[in-house]
């Protein structure tokens, strides 16, 4: 997946780093962001990410800010 200048991405990984994380294109929703990796959807706002699988909420996690990799 090519990374574009000015493009917005959400990088998701397990907090215990048991698997390699992935970068997903994100879109601004006005009150936060949404990223998708079918069948998963990540709703990001107010320092929290809510995870949905096939439309059903399966988790919620506090976000950890990280510097941009660029």
XYZ file of N, CA and C in Angstrom:
210
model
N 0.850 -1.166 0.000
C 0.000 0.000 0.000
C 0.898 1.231 0.000
N 0.849 2.052 -1.021
C 1.695 3.243 -1.049
C 1.178 4.308 -0.081
N 2.093 4.979 0.553
C 1.733 6.040 1.478
C 1.845 7.362 0.746
N 0.791 8.160 0.791
C 0.785 9.431 0.089
C 1.029 10.594 1.026
N 1.646 11.606 0.516
C 1.876 12.819 1.284
C 0.520 13.428 1.608
N 0.288 13.729 2.861
C -0.970 14.310 3.286
C -2.090 13.301 3.485
N -1.845 12.025 3.191
C -2.861 10.993 3.406
C -2.934 10.659 4.894
N -4.090 10.213 5.327
C -4.325 9.917 6.730
C -4.421 8.403 6.913
N -3.682 7.879 7.905
C -3.669 6.448 8.176
C -3.865 6.189 9.658
N -4.459 5.046 9.952
C -4.552 4.540 11.314
C -3.666 3.299 11.354
N -2.745 3.246 12.313
C -1.874 2.086 12.464
C -2.379 1.288 13.646
N -2.851 0.087 13.378
C -3.392 -0.753 14.433
C -2.464 -1.900 14.752
N -2.284 -2.119 16.058
C -1.513 -3.262 16.508
C -1.961 -3.629 17.914
N -1.725 -4.865 18.302
C -2.036 -5.296 19.653
C -1.075 -4.625 20.620
N -1.571 -4.224 21.800
C -0.721 -3.527 22.767
C 0.432 -4.406 23.241
N 0.266 -5.731 23.205
C 1.360 -6.610 23.609
C 2.267 -6.979 22.432
N 1.964 -6.402 21.259
C 2.760 -6.568 20.038
C 2.920 -8.034 19.622
N 1.889 -8.851 19.898
C 1.959 -10.283 19.557
C 1.900 -10.537 18.060
N 1.437 -9.554 17.300
C 1.411 -9.650 15.846
C 1.885 -8.337 15.255
N 2.349 -8.404 14.021
C 2.771 -7.200 13.312
C 1.549 -6.307 13.077
N 1.685 -5.014 13.301
C 0.590 -4.082 13.081
C 0.400 -3.782 11.602
N -0.722 -3.133 11.295
C -0.997 -2.766 9.910
C -1.453 -1.310 9.842
N -1.123 -0.670 8.727
C -1.570 0.694 8.461
C -2.791 0.619 7.552
N -3.819 1.372 7.922
C -5.056 1.395 7.138
C -5.395 2.833 6.795
N -5.816 3.073 5.571
C -6.268 4.414 5.208
C -7.428 4.784 6.108
N -7.433 6.026 6.560
C -8.499 6.521 7.426
C -9.168 7.713 6.752
N -10.410 7.946 7.130
C -11.134 9.096 6.608
C -11.671 9.925 7.763
N -11.669 11.217 7.590
C -12.176 12.164 8.573
C -13.694 12.100 8.561
N -14.305 11.921 9.740
C -15.762 11.846 9.835
C -16.361 13.112 10.426
N -15.539 14.108 10.700
C -16.028 15.344 11.292
C -15.860 15.361 12.802
N -16.130 14.244 13.468
C -15.933 14.169 14.921
C -14.899 13.108 15.284
N -14.196 12.610 14.277
C -13.177 11.591 14.487
C -12.741 11.025 13.157
N -12.420 9.736 13.164
C -11.916 9.081 11.966
C -12.447 7.656 11.896
N -12.486 7.128 10.693
C -12.866 5.735 10.474
C -11.815 5.090 9.580
N -11.404 3.887 9.960
C -10.492 3.091 9.137
C -11.142 1.718 8.957
N -10.879 1.094 7.823
C -11.491 -0.208 7.531
C -10.450 -1.218 7.066
N -10.646 -2.435 7.503
C -9.876 -3.595 7.066
C -10.862 -4.758 7.148
N -11.692 -4.902 6.098
C -12.828 -5.824 6.116
C -12.449 -7.181 6.697
N -13.276 -7.707 7.589
C -14.597 -7.247 8.020
C -14.556 -6.301 9.216
N -13.395 -5.717 9.502
C -13.249 -4.852 10.679
C -13.392 -3.382 10.307
N -13.949 -2.620 11.254
C -14.051 -1.162 11.119
C -13.580 -0.577 12.444
N -12.816 0.489 12.363
C -12.250 1.140 13.532
C -12.776 2.572 13.577
N -13.535 2.901 14.620
C -14.069 4.252 14.820
C -13.178 4.922 15.857
N -12.555 6.028 15.479
C -11.555 6.675 16.316
C -12.033 8.075 16.681
N -12.173 8.349 17.989
C -12.502 9.700 18.446
C -12.305 9.788 19.951
N -12.034 10.996 20.415
C -11.858 11.290 21.849
C -10.851 10.364 22.536
N -9.770 10.009 21.841
C -8.719 9.198 22.449
C -9.062 7.722 22.606
N -10.107 7.281 21.912
C -10.556 5.889 22.008
C -10.773 5.342 20.608
N -10.463 4.069 20.418
C -10.816 3.383 19.171
C -11.811 2.277 19.531
N -12.931 2.270 18.822
C -13.937 1.234 18.999
C -13.858 0.322 17.782
N -13.748 -0.982 18.032
C -13.540 -1.949 16.961
C -14.829 -2.718 16.703
N -15.188 -2.797 15.424
C -16.383 -3.531 15.002
C -15.966 -4.629 14.040
N -16.619 -5.765 14.152
C -16.433 -6.859 13.198
C -17.798 -7.155 12.594
N -17.898 -6.997 11.279
C -19.163 -7.217 10.568
C -20.309 -6.447 11.221
N -20.028 -5.195 11.651
C -21.049 -4.325 12.218
C -21.313 -4.496 13.704
N -20.702 -5.491 14.346
C -20.907 -5.742 15.779
C -19.680 -5.293 16.564
N -19.895 -4.499 17.627
C -18.776 -4.030 18.431
C -18.118 -5.200 19.140
N -16.786 -5.298 18.975
C -16.043 -6.387 19.610
C -14.963 -5.884 20.565
N -14.744 -4.579 20.615
C -13.720 -4.071 21.507
C -13.679 -2.558 21.555
N -12.967 -2.075 22.562
C -12.744 -0.640 22.714
C -11.438 -0.463 23.469
N -10.581 0.395 22.951
C -9.248 0.594 23.530
C -8.908 2.073 23.568
N -8.164 2.466 24.584
C -7.614 3.818 24.623
C -6.461 3.879 23.633
N -6.314 5.011 22.970
C -5.244 5.177 21.992
C -3.953 5.602 22.658
N -2.844 5.194 22.065
C -1.521 5.620 22.502
C -0.917 6.450 21.384
N -0.759 7.758 21.585
C -0.163 8.580 20.524
C 1.280 8.162 20.250
N 1.619 8.146 18.982
C 2.974 7.807 18.543
C 3.384 8.839 17.509
N 4.670 9.177 17.435
C 5.108 10.114 16.406
C 4.956 9.510 15.025
N 4.811 10.365 14.049
C 4.718 9.925 12.672
C 5.991 9.209 12.273
N 5.880 8.127 11.474
C 7.081 7.408 11.064
C 7.907 8.148 10.018
N 7.391 9.248 9.508
C 8.128 9.965 8.452
C 9.203 10.857 9.005
